[in-house]
GROMACS .gro file of C-alpha atoms in nm:
model
  322
    1MET     CA    1   0.000  -0.015  -0.030
    2LYS     CA    2   0.124   0.356  -0.091
    3ILE     CA    3   0.174   0.697   0.049
    4ARG     CA    4  -0.098   0.973   0.109
    5LEU     CA    5  -0.017   1.315   0.233
    6LEU     CA    6   0.387   1.227   0.237
    7ALA     CA    7   0.605   1.530   0.317
    8GLY     CA    8   0.804   1.522   0.058
    9LEU     CA    9   0.864   1.893   0.072
   10LEU     CA   10   1.164   1.932   0.334
   11ALA     CA   11   1.078   2.291   0.394
   12LEU     CA   12   0.744   2.190   0.601
   13GLY     CA   13   0.801   2.312   0.939
   14ILE     CA   14   0.545   2.366   1.165
   15ALA     CA   15   0.172   2.411   1.066
   16ALA     CA   16   0.045   2.792   1.197
   17THR     CA   17  -0.323   2.696   1.196
   18GLY     CA   18  -0.645   2.411   1.243
   19CYS     CA   19  -0.744   2.278   0.922
   20GLY     CA   20  -1.012   2.360   0.684
   21GLY     CA   21  -1.104   2.639   0.971
   22ALA     CA   22  -1.130   2.385   1.293
   23LYS     CA   23  -1.089   2.540   1.557
   24VAL     CA   24  -0.811   2.396   1.749
   25ASP     CA   25  -0.810   2.363   2.166
   26SER     CA   26  -0.488   2.545   2.224
   27SER     CA   27  -0.596   2.416   2.633
   28ALA     CA   28  -0.524   2.048   2.532
   29GLY     CA   29  -0.140   1.988   2.675
   30SER     CA   30  -0.337   2.251   3.043
   31SER     CA   31  -0.256   2.020   3.371
   32SER     CA   32  -0.568   2.209   3.482
   33ALA     CA   33  -0.757   1.914   3.182
   34PRO     CA   34  -1.015   1.744   3.452
   35GLN     CA   35  -0.912   1.460   3.480
   36ALA     CA   36  -1.079   1.080   3.585
   37ALA     CA   37  -1.245   1.086   3.976
   38GLY     CA   38  -0.989   0.971   4.158
   39SER     CA   39  -0.727   0.974   3.932
   40SER     CA   40  -0.390   1.159   3.975
   41ALA     CA   41  -0.210   1.282   3.695
   42ALA     CA   42  -0.052   1.028   3.468
   43GLY     CA   43   0.186   1.160   3.244
   44THR     CA   44   0.242   1.340   2.928
   45VAL     CA   45   0.134   1.198   2.631
   46LYS     CA   46   0.251   1.383   2.277
   47ILE     CA   47  -0.020   1.368   1.998
   48ALA     CA   48   0.151   1.496   1.671
   49ILE     CA   49  -0.098   1.717   1.438
   50ASN     CA   50  -0.097   1.648   1.146
   51PRO     CA   51  -0.292   1.951   0.891
   52TRP     CA   52  -0.597   1.842   0.831
   53VAL     CA   53  -0.928   1.825   1.014
   54GLY     CA   54  -1.011   1.468   1.003
   55TYR     CA   55  -0.702   1.377   1.173
   56GLU     CA   56  -0.744   1.650   1.398
   57ALA     CA   57  -1.097   1.534   1.508
   58SER     CA   58  -0.973   1.142   1.600
   59ALA     CA   59  -0.633   1.329   1.767
   60ASN     CA   60  -0.860   1.522   2.002
   61VAL     CA   61  -1.120   1.244   2.084
   62VAL     CA   62  -0.836   1.073   2.221
   63ALA     CA   63  -0.682   1.320   2.392
   64TYR     CA   64  -1.069   1.421   2.520
   65LEU     CA   65  -1.033   1.059   2.663
   66LEU     CA   66  -0.672   1.040   2.743
   67LYS     CA   67  -0.736   1.336   3.028
   68ASN     CA   68  -1.077   1.233   3.115
   69GLU     CA   69  -1.098   0.876   3.154
   70LEU     CA   70  -0.734   0.763   3.271
   71GLY     CA   71  -0.534   1.106   3.386
   72TYR     CA   72  -0.344   1.207   3.160
   73THR     CA   73  -0.195   1.524   3.030
   74VAL     CA   74  -0.152   1.576   2.645
   75GLU     CA   75  -0.030   1.811   2.397
   76LEU     CA   76  -0.142   1.849   2.063
   77PRO     CA   77   0.165   1.959   1.864
   78GLU     CA   78   0.106   2.063   1.528
   79ILE     CA   79   0.381   1.914   1.302
   80LYS     CA   80   0.403   1.842   0.935
   81GLU     CA   81   0.426   1.421   0.903
   82GLN     CA   82   0.811   1.403   0.796
   83LEU     CA   83   0.904   1.628   1.071
   84ALA     CA   84   0.646   1.477   1.280
   85TRP     CA   85   0.788   1.098   1.245
   86GLU     CA   86   1.198   1.270   1.356
   87GLY     CA   87   1.003   1.289   1.673
   88PHE     CA   88   0.989   0.988   1.748
   89GLU     CA   89   1.366   1.004   1.719
   90THR     CA   90   1.401   1.316   1.932
   91GLY     CA   91   1.111   1.239   2.156
   92ASP     CA   92   0.891   1.551   2.073
   93VAL     CA   93   0.625   1.316   1.946
   94ASP     CA   94   0.472   1.009   2.102
   95VAL     CA   95   0.138   0.931   1.848
   96ILE     CA   96   0.041   0.946   1.516
   97ILE     CA   97  -0.299   0.886   1.466
   98GLU     CA   98  -0.317   0.832   1.149
   99ASN     CA   99  -0.074   0.774   0.904
  100TRP     CA  100  -0.160   0.686   0.544
  101GLY     CA  101   0.071   0.414   0.406
  102HIS     CA  102   0.422   0.590   0.415
  103PRO     CA  103   0.605   0.250   0.355
  104ASP     CA  104   0.939   0.459   0.345
  105LEU     CA  105   0.881   0.643   0.637
  106LYS     CA  106   0.788   0.339   0.813
  107LYS     CA  107   1.079   0.125   0.676
  108LYS     CA  108   1.358   0.383   0.817
  109PHE     CA  109   1.170   0.432   1.152
  110ILE     CA  110   1.070   0.173   1.201
  111GLU     CA  111   1.314  -0.093   1.040
  112GLU     CA  112   1.628   0.078   1.010
  113LYS     CA  113   1.596   0.269   1.348
  114LYS     CA  114   1.366   0.067   1.552
  115VAL     CA  115   1.259   0.411   1.741
  116ALA     CA  116   0.897   0.391   1.624
  117LEU     CA  117   0.624   0.110   1.641
  118GLU     CA  118   0.227   0.026   1.471
  119ALA     CA  119  -0.007   0.026   1.664
  120GLY     CA  120  -0.320  -0.071   1.487
  121SER     CA  121  -0.546  -0.024   1.197
  122THR     CA  122  -0.812   0.358   1.321
  123GLY     CA  123  -1.090   0.217   1.155
  124ASN     CA  124  -1.098   0.455   0.903
  125LYS     CA  125  -1.049   0.412   0.520
  126GLY     CA  126  -0.896   0.621   0.320
  127VAL     CA  127  -0.840   0.732  -0.048
  128ILE     CA  128  -0.726   1.020  -0.258
  129GLY     CA  129  -0.857   1.139  -0.599
  130TRP     CA  130  -0.904   1.338  -0.839
  131TYR     CA  131  -1.278   1.538  -0.791
  132ILE     CA  132  -1.480   1.787  -0.994
  133PRO     CA  133  -1.822   1.968  -0.879
  134LYS     CA  134  -2.120   1.703  -0.988
  135TRP     CA  135  -2.263   2.018  -1.271
  136MET     CA  136  -1.919   1.926  -1.483
  137ALA     CA  137  -2.015   1.585  -1.498
  138ASP     CA  138  -2.346   1.623  -1.584
  139GLU     CA  139  -2.300   1.869  -1.840
  140HIS     CA  140  -2.001   1.658  -1.970
  141PRO     CA  141  -2.075   1.300  -1.885
  142ASP     CA  142  -1.720   1.176  -2.019
  143ILE     CA  143  -1.523   1.391  -1.840
  144THR     CA  144  -1.475   1.183  -1.538
  145ASP     CA  145  -1.295   0.969  -1.748
  146SER     CA  146  -0.873   1.076  -1.735
  147LYS     CA  147  -0.813   0.991  -2.096
  148ASN     CA  148  -1.103   1.299  -2.190
  149LEU     CA  149  -0.901   1.540  -1.922
  150ASN     CA  150  -0.750   1.707  -2.238
  151LYS     CA  151  -1.056   1.713  -2.418
  152TYR     CA  152  -1.160   1.943  -2.114
  153ALA     CA  153  -0.826   2.125  -2.069
  154ASP     CA  154  -0.968   2.473  -2.129
  155LEU     CA  155  -1.219   2.465  -1.887
  156PHE     CA  156  -0.956   2.444  -1.650
  157LYS     CA  157  -0.779   2.726  -1.702
  158THR     CA  158  -0.671   2.994  -1.467
  159SER     CA  159  -0.405   3.296  -1.408
  160GLU     CA  160  -0.182   3.075  -1.242
  161SER     CA  161  -0.186   2.775  -1.471
  162GLY     CA  162   0.013   2.916  -1.774
  163GLY     CA  163  -0.220   2.803  -2.054
  164LYS     CA  164  -0.312   2.492  -1.931
  165GLY     CA  165  -0.615   2.363  -1.753
  166GLN     CA  166  -0.561   2.368  -1.346
  167LEU     CA  167  -0.516   2.100  -1.081
  168LEU     CA  168  -0.574   2.244  -0.778
  169PHE     CA  169  -0.317   2.136  -0.492
  170GLY     CA  170  -0.358   2.166  -0.124
  171ASP     CA  171  -0.071   2.188   0.129
  172PRO     CA  172   0.289   2.225   0.016
  173SER     CA  173   0.350   1.837   0.271
  174TYR     CA  174   0.078   1.670   0.138
  175VAL     CA  175   0.150   1.385  -0.073
  176SER     CA  176   0.174   1.408  -0.459
  177ASN     CA  177   0.190   1.179  -0.768
  178GLU     CA  178  -0.033   1.451  -0.978
  179GLU     CA  179   0.345   1.629  -1.144
  180ALA     CA  180   0.418   1.249  -1.208
  181LEU     CA  181   0.051   1.157  -1.304
  182ILE     CA  182  -0.001   1.465  -1.592
  183LYS     CA  183   0.341   1.395  -1.708
  184ASN     CA  184   0.354   1.035  -1.790
  185LEU     CA  185  -0.042   1.057  -1.851
  186LYS     CA  186   0.005   1.317  -2.074
  187LEU     CA  187  -0.223   1.559  -1.976
  188ASN     CA  188  -0.244   1.942  -2.047
  189TYR     CA  189  -0.281   2.059  -1.707
  190LYS     CA  190  -0.071   2.242  -1.418
  191VAL     CA  191  -0.047   2.168  -1.048
  192VAL     CA  192  -0.126   2.462  -0.891
  193VAL     CA  193  -0.036   2.530  -0.516
  194GLY     CA  194  -0.337   2.661  -0.320
  195GLY     CA  195  -0.152   2.600   0.013
  196SER     CA  196  -0.448   2.443   0.246
  197GLU     CA  197  -0.715   2.205   0.258
  198ALA     CA  198  -0.945   2.536   0.335
  199ALA     CA  199  -0.848   2.605   0.045
  200LEU     CA  200  -0.890   2.336  -0.130
  201ILE     CA  201  -1.328   2.321   0.062
  202LYS     CA  202  -1.343   2.694  -0.047
  203GLY     CA  203  -1.283   2.580  -0.402
  204ALA     CA  204  -1.489   2.320  -0.407
  205GLN     CA  205  -1.768   2.499  -0.223
  206GLN     CA  206  -1.752   2.778  -0.469
  207ALA     CA  207  -1.754   2.575  -0.812
  208GLN     CA  208  -2.036   2.352  -0.721
  209GLU     CA  209  -2.261   2.638  -0.558
  210GLN     CA  210  -2.116   2.923  -0.864
  211LYS     CA  211  -2.116   2.704  -1.125
  212LYS     CA  212  -1.731   2.727  -1.174
  213ALA     CA  213  -1.513   2.478  -1.292
  214LEU     CA  214  -1.255   2.334  -1.106
  215LEU     CA  215  -1.014   1.997  -1.109
  216PHE     CA  216  -0.863   1.946  -0.753
  217TYR     CA  217  -0.696   1.722  -0.539
  218PHE     CA  218  -0.919   1.569  -0.221
  219TRP     CA  219  -0.964   1.237  -0.006
  220ASP     CA  220  -1.179   1.062   0.147
  221PRO     CA  221  -1.288   1.020   0.498
  222HIS     CA  222  -1.422   1.476   0.458
  223TRP     CA  223  -1.697   1.607   0.605
  224LEU     CA  224  -1.781   1.782   0.287
  225PHE     CA  225  -1.878   1.493   0.026
  226SER     CA  226  -2.214   1.519   0.326
  227LYS     CA  227  -2.259   1.881   0.171
  228THR     CA  228  -2.125   1.924  -0.189
  229ASP     CA  229  -2.224   1.730  -0.484
  230LEU     CA  230  -1.841   1.664  -0.629
  231VAL     CA  231  -1.746   1.324  -0.842
  232ARG     CA  232  -1.429   1.129  -0.856
  233VAL     CA  233  -1.234   1.147  -1.181
  234ASN     CA  234  -1.102   0.769  -1.267
  235LEU     CA  235  -0.736   0.751  -1.320
  236PRO     CA  236  -0.561   0.446  -1.419
  237ALA     CA  237  -0.769   0.196  -1.164
  238TYR     CA  238  -0.461   0.147  -0.902
  239THR     CA  239  -0.318  -0.226  -0.901
  240GLU     CA  240  -0.077  -0.344  -0.711
  241GLY     CA  241   0.281  -0.187  -0.687
  242CYS     CA  242   0.196   0.073  -0.982
  243ASP     CA  243   0.326   0.329  -0.779
  244ALA     CA  244   0.614   0.162  -0.658
  245ASP     CA  245   0.820   0.397  -0.891
  246PRO     CA  246   0.702   0.812  -0.783
  247LYS     CA  247   0.816   0.911  -1.079
  248LYS     CA  248   0.633   0.634  -1.340
  249VAL     CA  249   0.341   0.640  -1.123
  250ALA     CA  250   0.086   0.638  -1.412
  251CYS     CA  251  -0.261   0.480  -1.185
  252ASP     CA  252  -0.513   0.633  -0.949
  253TYR     CA  253  -0.430   0.578  -0.553
  254ALA     CA  254  -0.488   0.268  -0.345
  255GLU     CA  255  -0.732   0.266  -0.061
  256LEU     CA  256  -0.569   0.259   0.260
  257ASP     CA  257  -0.599   0.110   0.634
  258LEU     CA  258  -0.473   0.380   0.744
  259ASP     CA  259  -0.309   0.308   1.153
  260LYS     CA  260  -0.173   0.487   1.372
  261ILE     CA  261   0.179   0.459   1.476
  262VAL     CA  262   0.371   0.525   1.819
  263SER     CA  263   0.716   0.571   1.948
  264LYS     CA  264   0.940   0.248   2.101
  265LYS     CA  265   0.962   0.467   2.373
  266PHE     CA  266   0.594   0.522   2.440
  267ALA     CA  267   0.494   0.206   2.349
  268ASP     CA  268   0.712   0.027   2.627
  269THR     CA  269   0.633   0.272   2.903
  270GLY     CA  270   0.333   0.465   2.790
  271GLY     CA  271   0.126   0.195   3.037
  272LYS     CA  272  -0.264   0.306   2.979
  273ALA     CA  273  -0.268   0.535   2.764
  274TYR     CA  274  -0.058   0.278   2.502
  275ASP     CA  275  -0.370   0.070   2.544
  276LEU     CA  276  -0.607   0.321   2.468
  277ILE     CA  277  -0.357   0.431   2.142
  278LYS     CA  278  -0.381   0.049   1.993
  279ASN     CA  279  -0.765  -0.012   2.132
  280PHE     CA  280  -0.913   0.316   1.913
  281SER     CA  281  -1.042   0.251   1.605
  282TRP     CA  282  -1.407   0.444   1.482
  283THR     CA  283  -1.529   0.496   1.171
  284ASN     CA  284  -1.516   0.746   0.863
  285GLU     CA  285  -1.895   0.869   0.945
  286ASP     CA  286  -1.746   0.896   1.344
  287GLN     CA  287  -1.459   1.093   1.206
  288ASN     CA  288  -1.682   1.377   0.973
  289ALA     CA  289  -1.932   1.375   1.215
  290VAL     CA  290  -1.690   1.566   1.474
  291ALA     CA  291  -1.448   1.725   1.179
  292ASP     CA  292  -1.767   1.883   1.094
  293ASP     CA  293  -1.818   2.011   1.430
  294MET     CA  294  -1.496   2.103   1.487
  295THR     CA  295  -1.488   2.290   1.110
  296ASN     CA  296  -1.851   2.442   1.018
  297ASN     CA  297  -2.037   2.399   1.376
  298GLY     CA  298  -1.768   2.674   1.606
  299LEU     CA  299  -1.668   2.377   1.805
  300THR     CA  300  -1.311   2.340   1.948
  301GLY     CA  301  -1.151   2.062   1.941
  302GLU     CA  302  -1.186   1.928   2.294
  303GLN     CA  303  -1.585   2.049   2.252
  304ALA     CA  304  -1.662   1.813   1.945
  305ALA     CA  305  -1.483   1.547   2.138
  306LYS     CA  306  -1.683   1.580   2.454
  307LYS     CA  307  -1.971   1.586   2.237
  308TRP     CA  308  -1.876   1.300   2.006
  309VAL     CA  309  -1.793   1.118   2.381
  310GLU     CA  310  -2.119   1.203   2.489
  311ALA     CA  311  -2.300   1.088   2.240
  312ASN     CA  312  -2.128   0.713   2.162
  313THR     CA  313  -1.994   0.583   2.495
  314ALA     CA  314  -2.081   0.210   2.404
  315LYS     CA  315  -1.762   0.264   2.119
  316TRP     CA  316  -1.472   0.422   2.344
  317GLN     CA  317  -1.563   0.232   2.636
  318ALA     CA  318  -1.461  -0.064   2.510
  319TRP     CA  319  -1.088   0.140   2.398
  320ILE     CA  320  -1.052   0.197   2.770
  321PRO     CA  321  -0.797  -0.063   2.941
  322LYS     CA  322  -0.922  -0.242   3.247
   0.00000   0.00000   0.00000
């Protein structure tokens, strides 16, 4: 299985804001957070926050339970993907709560450096793709076949695409096969970096509401699909190994079983916190509900997590170690 959002660009840095307009809970690491009745401070858990709101949703629910059920202090540093993996070695990160493949990073930090471990599936199924607003597919039914994209390239031209069709991309740290796909499929398109998840969301919403042409990179799970009519463009079907050479990729992205990664030190000493991380598993619908509250309903990460926890007792109680 291959990648999703790899920090292939080395100048990554720490994200300045939450994704997609989500309100990040700045108090997550506060030692004044409520603790489980009768418990004392059990230690500190550092969960990296990668720059998309679905990840934040998972992290905030786990953080809420660590604090309020097990008595831990939780820190949520905003760190882009590759730097988060490096944090396993430096001690800056205990947990990556949603990993999108990254076999290269697993090889480096798990197999070779032995500073990290896999901690099981999140329960989420993840896939990246190219999307257009539904109205475009309605008016041009054959546009959903990537073989026909050049026929419609003029519709997607922008001031930034240099006379070619635009393919809108998000945060520069997201992993991308787009340049290789455009080259190897001989598409008359140019990748234009919007800079964030929020830019992709805004573009998609405007494209559907205002009938603007847009071809853009996006992923599922995401709350946007429940609020905006989008259609996926069919790239050549994924087959095992078709993305092995990043320069020769000419196929669609694989569906991934998203997983959790923890530092070796945390696995050895994390106690009940580590057990909770291993046990954590929910659905795309669960994640989307929390992410929607964070992005569209004005809730902080902690508030959205509390709302979900209160409504889903049976699910999360199964994660709590005995």
